[in-house]
Each structure stands twice: as structure tokens, then as C-alpha cells.
Coordinates of C-alpha atoms in Angstrom, one line a residue:
X1 CA -8.6 12.4 6.1
X2 CA -5.7 12.6 3.8
X3 CA -3.6 9.4 3.7
X4 CA 0.2 9.8 3.3
X5 CA 2.9 7.4 2.1
X6 CA 6.5 8.2 3.2
X7 CA 9.3 6.7 1.1
X8 CA 12.8 7.2 2.7
X9 CA 15.6 4.7 3.2
X10 CA 17.1 6.4 6.3
X11 CA 15.1 5.3 9.3
X12 CA 15.8 8.4 11.4
X13 CA 14.8 10.8 8.6
X14 CA 11.7 8.7 7.8
X15 CA 10.7 8.8 11.5
X16 CA 11.1 12.5 11.6
X17 CA 9.0 13.1 8.5
X18 CA 6.3 10.8 9.8
X19 CA 6.2 12.6 13.1
X20 CA 6.0 16.0 11.3
X21 CA 3.0 14.8 9.2
X22 CA 1.2 13.3 12.2
X23 CA 1.2 16.7 13.8
X24 CA -1.2 18.0 11.2
X25 CA -5.0 17.6 11.7
X26 CA -6.6 15.6 8.9
X27 CA -3.4 13.8 7.8
X28 CA -2.5 10.2 8.6
X29 CA 0.6 8.2 7.5
X30 CA -0.8 4.9 6.3
X31 CA 2.4 3.5 4.8
X32 CA 6.2 3.7 5.0
X33 CA 8.7 2.3 2.6
X34 CA 12.5 2.3 2.3
X35 CA 12.7 1.8 -1.5
X36 CA 11.2 2.5 -4.9
X37 CA 9.7 -0.9 -5.5
X38 CA 8.3 -1.2 -2.0
X39 CA 6.9 2.3 -2.4
X40 CA 5.2 1.4 -5.7
X41 CA 3.6 -1.7 -4.2
X42 CA 2.2 0.3 -1.3
X43 CA 0.9 3.0 -3.7
X44 CA -1.2 0.3 -5.5
X45 CA -2.4 -1.2 -2.2
X46 CA -3.0 1.9 0.0
X47 CA -3.8 4.5 -2.7
X48 CA -2.4 7.4 -0.7
X49 CA -3.4 11.0 -1.4
X50 CA 0.0 12.4 -0.6
X51 CA 3.5 10.9 -1.4
X52 CA 6.6 12.3 0.4
X53 CA 9.7 10.7 -1.1
X54 CA 13.4 11.0 -1.1
X55 CA 15.1 11.1 -4.5
X56 CA 18.0 8.8 -3.9
X57 CA 16.7 5.3 -2.9
X58 CA 18.6 2.0 -2.8
X59 CA 16.7 0.5 -5.8
X60 CA 16.0 3.6 -7.9
X61 CA 14.9 7.1 -7.2
X62 CA 11.8 9.0 -6.2
X63 CA 11.4 10.5 -9.6
X64 CA 11.0 7.0 -11.1
X65 CA 8.2 6.3 -8.6
X66 CA 6.5 9.6 -9.4
X67 CA 6.9 8.8 -13.2
X68 CA 4.9 5.6 -12.7
X69 CA 2.2 7.6 -10.8
X70 CA 1.9 10.1 -13.6
X71 CA 1.8 7.3 -16.3
X72 CA -1.1 5.7 -14.5
X73 CA -2.8 9.1 -14.0
X74 CA -3.1 8.5 -10.2
X75 CA -4.6 11.3 -8.1
X76 CA -1.6 11.6 -5.8
X77 CA 0.2 14.8 -4.8
X78 CA 4.0 14.4 -4.6
X79 CA 6.5 16.2 -2.4
X80 CA 10.2 15.5 -2.9
X81 CA 12.8 15.6 -0.1
X82 CA 16.4 15.7 -1.5
X83 CA 19.8 15.8 0.0
X84 CA 21.2 17.6 -3.1
X85 CA 20.3 20.9 -4.8
X86 CA 20.4 19.2 -8.2
X87 CA 19.0 21.3 -11.0
X88 CA 18.3 18.4 -13.5
X89 CA 16.3 16.7 -10.8
X90 CA 14.4 19.9 -10.1
X91 CA 13.6 20.2 -13.8
X92 CA 12.3 16.6 -14.0
X93 CA 10.3 17.2 -10.9
X94 CA 8.6 20.2 -12.5
X95 CA 7.9 18.1 -15.6
X96 CA 6.3 15.5 -13.5
X97 CA 4.1 18.1 -11.7
X98 CA 5.7 17.5 -8.3
X99 CA 4.1 19.8 -5.8
X100 CA 7.2 20.7 -3.8
X101 CA 10.9 20.2 -3.8
X102 CA 12.5 20.4 -0.3
X103 CA 16.1 20.2 0.6
X104 CA 17.4 18.2 3.6
X105 CA 17.5 18.8 6.5
X106 CA 13.9 20.0 6.5
X107 CA 12.1 21.5 9.4
X108 CA 8.6 20.9 10.6
X109 CA 7.7 24.4 9.5
X110 CA 9.0 23.9 6.0
X111 CA 7.1 20.6 5.5
X112 CA 3.9 21.9 7.0
X113 CA 4.1 25.0 4.7
X114 CA 4.7 22.8 1.6
X115 CA 1.6 20.7 2.5
X116 CA -0.4 23.8 3.0
X117 CA 0.6 25.1 -0.4
X118 CA -0.5 21.7 -1.9
X119 CA -4.0 21.8 -0.3
X120 CA -5.9 22.9 -3.4
X121 CA -4.5 19.9 -5.4
X122 CA -5.2 17.5 -2.5
X123 CA -8.8 18.7 -2.3
X124 CA -9.3 18.3 -6.1
X125 CA -7.9 14.7 -5.9
X126 CA -10.3 13.6 -3.1
X127 CA -13.1 12.1 -5.3
X128 CA -10.8 10.2 -7.8
X129 CA -8.7 8.9 -4.9
X130 CA -11.8 7.5 -3.2
X131 CA -12.6 5.7 -6.4
X132 CA -9.2 3.9 -6.3
X133 CA -9.9 2.9 -2.7
X134 CA -13.3 1.6 -3.7
X135 CA -11.7 -0.5 -6.4
X136 CA -9.3 -2.0 -3.9
X137 CA -12.1 -2.7 -1.4
X138 CA -14.0 -4.5 -4.1
X139 CA -11.2 -6.8 -5.2
X140 CA -10.1 -7.5 -1.6
X141 CA -13.7 -8.5 -0.7
X142 CA -14.3 -10.9 -3.6
X143 CA -13.3 -14.0 -1.7
X144 CA -15.8 -13.3 1.2
X145 CA -18.7 -12.0 -0.9
X146 CA -21.7 -13.8 -2.3
X147 CA -21.0 -14.7 -5.9
X148 CA -24.4 -13.5 -7.0
X149 CA -23.7 -10.0 -5.6
X150 CA -20.3 -9.5 -7.2
X151 CA -21.8 -8.5 -10.5
X152 CA -24.0 -5.8 -9.1
X153 CA -21.2 -4.4 -7.0
X154 CA -18.9 -4.4 -10.1
X155 CA -21.6 -2.7 -12.2
X156 CA -22.0 0.1 -9.6
X157 CA -18.2 0.5 -9.5
X158 CA -18.0 0.8 -13.3
X159 CA -20.9 3.3 -13.4
X160 CA -19.1 5.4 -10.7
X161 CA -15.9 5.4 -12.7
X162 CA -17.8 6.3 -15.9
X163 CA -19.4 9.3 -14.2
X164 CA -16.2 10.5 -12.6
X165 CA -15.5 14.2 -13.0
X166 CA -12.1 14.7 -14.6
X167 CA -10.6 17.2 -17.0
X168 CA -7.6 15.0 -17.8
X169 CA -7.8 12.9 -20.9
X170 CA -7.5 9.1 -20.3
X171 CA -8.2 9.1 -16.6
X172 CA -11.4 7.0 -16.8
X173 CA -9.7 4.5 -19.1
X174 CA -6.8 4.3 -16.7
X175 CA -9.2 3.5 -13.8
X176 CA -10.9 0.8 -15.8
X177 CA -7.5 -0.7 -16.6
X178 CA -6.6 -0.6 -12.9
X179 CA -9.7 -2.5 -12.0
X180 CA -9.2 -5.0 -14.8
X181 CA -5.5 -5.3 -13.9
X182 CA -6.4 -6.1 -10.3
X183 CA -8.9 -8.7 -11.3
X184 CA -6.4 -10.4 -13.6
X185 CA -3.7 -10.2 -10.9
X186 CA -6.1 -11.9 -8.4
X187 CA -7.1 -14.5 -11.0
X188 CA -3.5 -15.4 -11.8
X189 CA -2.9 -15.7 -8.0
X190 CA -5.5 -18.4 -7.6
X191 CA -5.1 -19.9 -11.1
X192 CA -1.6 -19.4 -12.5
X193 CA -2.6 -20.8 -16.0
X194 CA -5.1 -17.9 -16.5
X195 CA -4.0 -16.0 -19.6
X196 CA -5.4 -12.6 -18.6
X197 CA -7.6 -10.0 -20.2
X198 CA -7.2 -6.6 -21.8
X199 CA -9.5 -3.7 -22.5
X200 CA -10.0 -3.2 -26.2
X201 CA -8.8 0.2 -27.6
X202 CA -11.7 2.6 -27.6
X203 CA -14.0 0.2 -25.6
X204 CA -17.5 1.4 -24.8
X205 CA -19.4 0.9 -21.6
X206 CA -20.9 -2.3 -22.7
X207 CA -17.5 -3.8 -23.8
X208 CA -15.9 -2.8 -20.5
X209 CA -18.7 -4.4 -18.5
X210 CA -18.4 -7.6 -20.6
X211 CA -14.6 -7.8 -19.8
X212 CA -15.2 -7.4 -16.1
X213 CA -18.1 -9.9 -16.0
X214 CA -16.0 -12.5 -17.8
X215 CA -13.3 -12.1 -15.2
X216 CA -15.8 -12.4 -12.4
X217 CA -17.2 -15.6 -14.0
X218 CA -13.7 -17.0 -14.0
X219 CA -13.2 -16.0 -10.4
X220 CA -16.4 -17.6 -9.2
X221 CA -15.5 -20.8 -11.1
X222 CA -11.9 -21.1 -9.9
X223 CA -11.9 -19.7 -6.4
X224 CA -13.5 -22.7 -4.7
X225 CA -10.8 -24.9 -6.2
X226 CA -8.1 -22.6 -4.9
X227 CA -9.6 -22.4 -1.4
X228 CA -8.9 -26.1 -0.9
X229 CA -5.6 -26.6 -2.7
X230 CA -2.0 -26.8 -1.6
X231 CA -1.3 -23.1 -2.0
X232 CA -2.9 -22.6 1.4
X233 CA -0.1 -24.8 2.8
X234 CA 2.5 -22.7 1.1
X235 CA 1.1 -19.6 2.8
X236 CA 0.8 -21.4 6.1
X237 CA 4.5 -22.3 6.0
X238 CA 5.4 -18.7 5.2
X239 CA 3.4 -17.6 8.3
X240 CA 5.3 -20.1 10.4
X241 CA 8.6 -18.8 9.1
X242 CA 7.6 -15.2 9.9
X243 CA 6.6 -16.3 13.4
X244 CA 10.0 -17.9 13.9
X245 CA 12.0 -14.9 12.5
X246 CA 10.2 -12.0 14.2
X247 CA 13.5 -10.3 15.1
X248 CA 14.5 -10.0 11.4
X249 CA 13.5 -7.3 8.9
X250 CA 11.7 -9.6 6.5
X251 CA 10.5 -8.1 3.2
X252 CA 7.8 -9.2 0.9
X253 CA 10.5 -10.1 -1.7
X254 CA 12.4 -12.2 0.8
X255 CA 9.4 -14.2 2.0
X256 CA 8.1 -14.7 -1.5
X257 CA 11.5 -16.0 -2.5
X258 CA 11.4 -18.4 0.5
X259 CA 8.0 -19.6 -0.8
X260 CA 9.4 -19.9 -4.4
X261 CA 6.8 -17.5 -5.7
X262 CA 7.0 -14.0 -7.3
X263 CA 6.4 -11.1 -5.0
X264 CA 3.2 -10.0 -6.7
X265 CA 1.8 -13.5 -6.8
X266 CA 2.7 -14.2 -3.2
X267 CA 1.2 -10.8 -2.1
X268 CA -2.2 -11.6 -3.5
X269 CA -2.2 -15.2 -2.3
X270 CA -1.2 -14.1 1.2
X271 CA -4.0 -11.5 1.4
X272 CA -6.6 -14.1 0.2
X273 CA -5.4 -16.6 2.8
X274 CA -4.9 -14.3 5.9
X275 CA -7.2 -11.4 5.1
X276 CA -4.3 -9.0 5.6
X277 CA -1.5 -7.6 3.6
X278 CA 2.0 -9.0 4.3
X279 CA 3.1 -5.9 6.1
X280 CA 0.0 -5.7 8.3
X281 CA 0.2 -9.3 9.2
X282 CA 3.9 -9.3 10.0
X283 CA 3.4 -6.1 12.1
X284 CA 0.5 -7.8 13.9
X285 CA 2.4 -10.9 15.0
X286 CA 5.5 -8.8 16.0
X287 CA 3.3 -6.5 18.2
X288 CA 1.6 -9.6 19.6
X289 CA 5.0 -10.8 20.7
X290 CA 5.8 -7.3 22.1
X291 CA 2.6 -7.4 24.1
X292 CA 3.7 -10.7 25.6
X293 CA 7.1 -9.4 26.5
X294 CA 5.7 -6.2 28.1
X295 CA 3.5 -8.4 30.3
X296 CA 6.0 -11.1 31.2
X297 CA 9.4 -9.4 31.4
X298 CA 11.1 -6.4 32.8
X299 CA 12.8 -5.6 29.4
X300 CA 13.1 -2.0 28.5
X301 CA 10.9 -0.9 25.6
X302 CA 13.8 -0.3 23.2
X303 CA 15.0 -3.9 24.0
X304 CA 11.6 -5.2 23.2
X305 CA 11.5 -3.2 20.0
X306 CA 14.8 -4.8 18.9
X307 CA 13.7 -8.3 20.0
X308 CA 10.7 -8.1 17.6
X309 CA 12.7 -6.7 14.7
X310 CA 12.2 -2.9 14.7
X311 CA 15.3 -1.0 13.9
X312 CA 13.8 2.3 15.0
X313 CA 12.1 2.9 18.4
X314 CA 9.8 5.6 17.0
X315 CA 8.6 3.3 14.3
X316 CA 8.0 0.5 16.8
X317 CA 6.0 3.0 18.9
X318 CA 3.9 4.1 15.9
X319 CA 3.1 0.5 14.8
X320 CA 2.4 -0.6 18.4
X321 CA -0.2 2.2 18.7
X322 CA -1.8 1.5 15.4
X323 CA -2.2 -2.2 16.3
X324 CA -3.1 -1.9 20.0
X325 CA -4.5 1.7 20.2
X326 CA -2.1 2.6 23.0
X327 CA 1.7 3.1 23.4
X328 CA 3.9 0.5 25.0
X329 CA 4.2 2.6 28.2
X330 CA 0.4 3.1 28.3
X331 CA -0.1 -0.7 27.9
X332 CA 2.3 -1.5 30.9
X333 CA 0.6 1.1 33.0
X334 CA -2.9 -0.3 32.2
X335 CA -1.6 -3.6 33.7
X336 CA -0.3 -1.9 36.8
X337 CA 3.3 -2.7 35.9

């Protein structure tokens, strides 16, 4: 299954692209973003195989997002959707190894054809992309794992990265840096005074393992203290705020500002506390409220979508089905309503 991230600030166009992708067997849209920064955050959380992005975004452009992907040597195929036939943009897209450059309005046939032409690259990225997913699963599971088992899990992950097949120089080092960066990020989330760690230039396998083991020792020492401290109350208050403002389009940046924390710090803390990313948690409680309204009111579905903060009915329907495994209509019918 190829996971897709769609970055587009116009809801109707984003909905259309998502629907087109969902028509293809073997492809699943796992993330949607309206801006460059939100898109980059989701890249580092979801590790998609395919990125479809607009160029002109409210807080930057799609090429900036793709530049970051290339700098980190991430195995992600990129397709650009642009409203302008801009030659300098096209030149930069070629330099960044963008797979396709499509002009709006795009048809389903055009998008499907562009994805088909990108299949050989997608297939070649399958193994390294899985490695990034494994890194994310490891760091996300640290709080619930047995401390004694973390070192063995980390060693297996390091060995897998070391034996990764790649023709591109620096890919393995980039993946080691991603793992260490994630560990440092999570450490700073539970212990803000932590100074961090870096991989020495030209580090060998033994040195890499020592850096990772030192970080895990710190995690095992500090996490129990975090689990009982006041930061849990900060996240609990944020959850209450989200529950009381379901009808609003709350972003990670907004809720972290409400909590007087940086977005990256808040995101890690939130996941440690709730077991879910901010987006998944917020969608869950909004859909829970929608389920209640479907059961207890005769509101139309578009009215319920608006009441729980979805500006787009197709987006509401997609999220509803992801969370509840059925559409809003199917849910009402299952209740005999």
C-alpha cells in the first residue's frame, strides 16, 4: 500500500485530489495539509511514499517542502499541481527531481497517468520508506515498552539501516540522524533541560550505537519522572479546550500557543500523553460528537459536519469513515434511522 500526503490550501481542490487518488488500488491518502509547515510536520510523522502538493501555499511553497525532503534524502516521490505555467518553477522542480508537474485544473485521467509514470520510483522507494516507518514506530512505542527491551529493538533498527540497499551517498547517515533527532526531540519533550546529542562526523557502527544507547539510558531515567509531573495537566487542559471548541478549525500551532509551548514540543508531549497525534485525537473527538448528533438529532449531515468543525463535507465523510469504518449515512441506517 502506497501512502499519500496531499498539501493544498483550497479545500475543494484538495477534496478532488484525494478522491482521485482513492480511486486507485494500492494507494491511500493518510494525510492532508493546507500549508507548507503543516505538510512538513506530517511528512516527519506519517512518512508518505507519495507527496502531491500545490506550489503556492499560504506559508511558503511546495518547492520549499520538496527541498526539505531532498535535503534529508527522504524516499518520497513528489508531484506538483500548479495554477500557473511558470518556467522558473518548472526548472526548480526538475532540479529537485519532482516526478510530475501538472497544471490546474487537473483531471482524474491526468493524475492517474502521472502516478502510473511514477510507479518505478515508488517501487524503488518501498524498502527505505518502510525503514522510516519503523523508526517512527520505535520512538512512538518507547513509553509503553519494557526498558530492558528498548536496547535490543534499537540495535535491530540500527543494523537494518546499516544494511539498507541504497545507491545514493549519505542516505544511511541521514537515517541515523533522523533516528537520533527523533530521540533527542522526545527527550527534550519530557526533559526540556536536555542538551541533545549529535552524530560525530564519519561515525562508525560502534559510535552510532553508543550515541543511541546513551539517549535510551537518559529516556529510561527521565520518563518515569515525566509521567507523574505537571505537564500531564497541561495536556489534559489542552484536551478539554479541544472538546469545548470542536466547531473551530484548531491547528497544532494554535493549541500549542494556548498551552504556552512550542508546536514541536507540544506535539511530542501530546502523543506521549494520549497515544495519538494531535490531528488524529482531534478528529476522533469531533467524530465522536458527530456520532452522538447522528443518533440524537434530525440534523442534516452537512449541518453536523459544520457543527463539529469541518469546512468541507467530503473531508468530513472521509474522516468519519476512517474513524468509524462507515459513512454517516451508513451509520444512521445501521441504527434504523
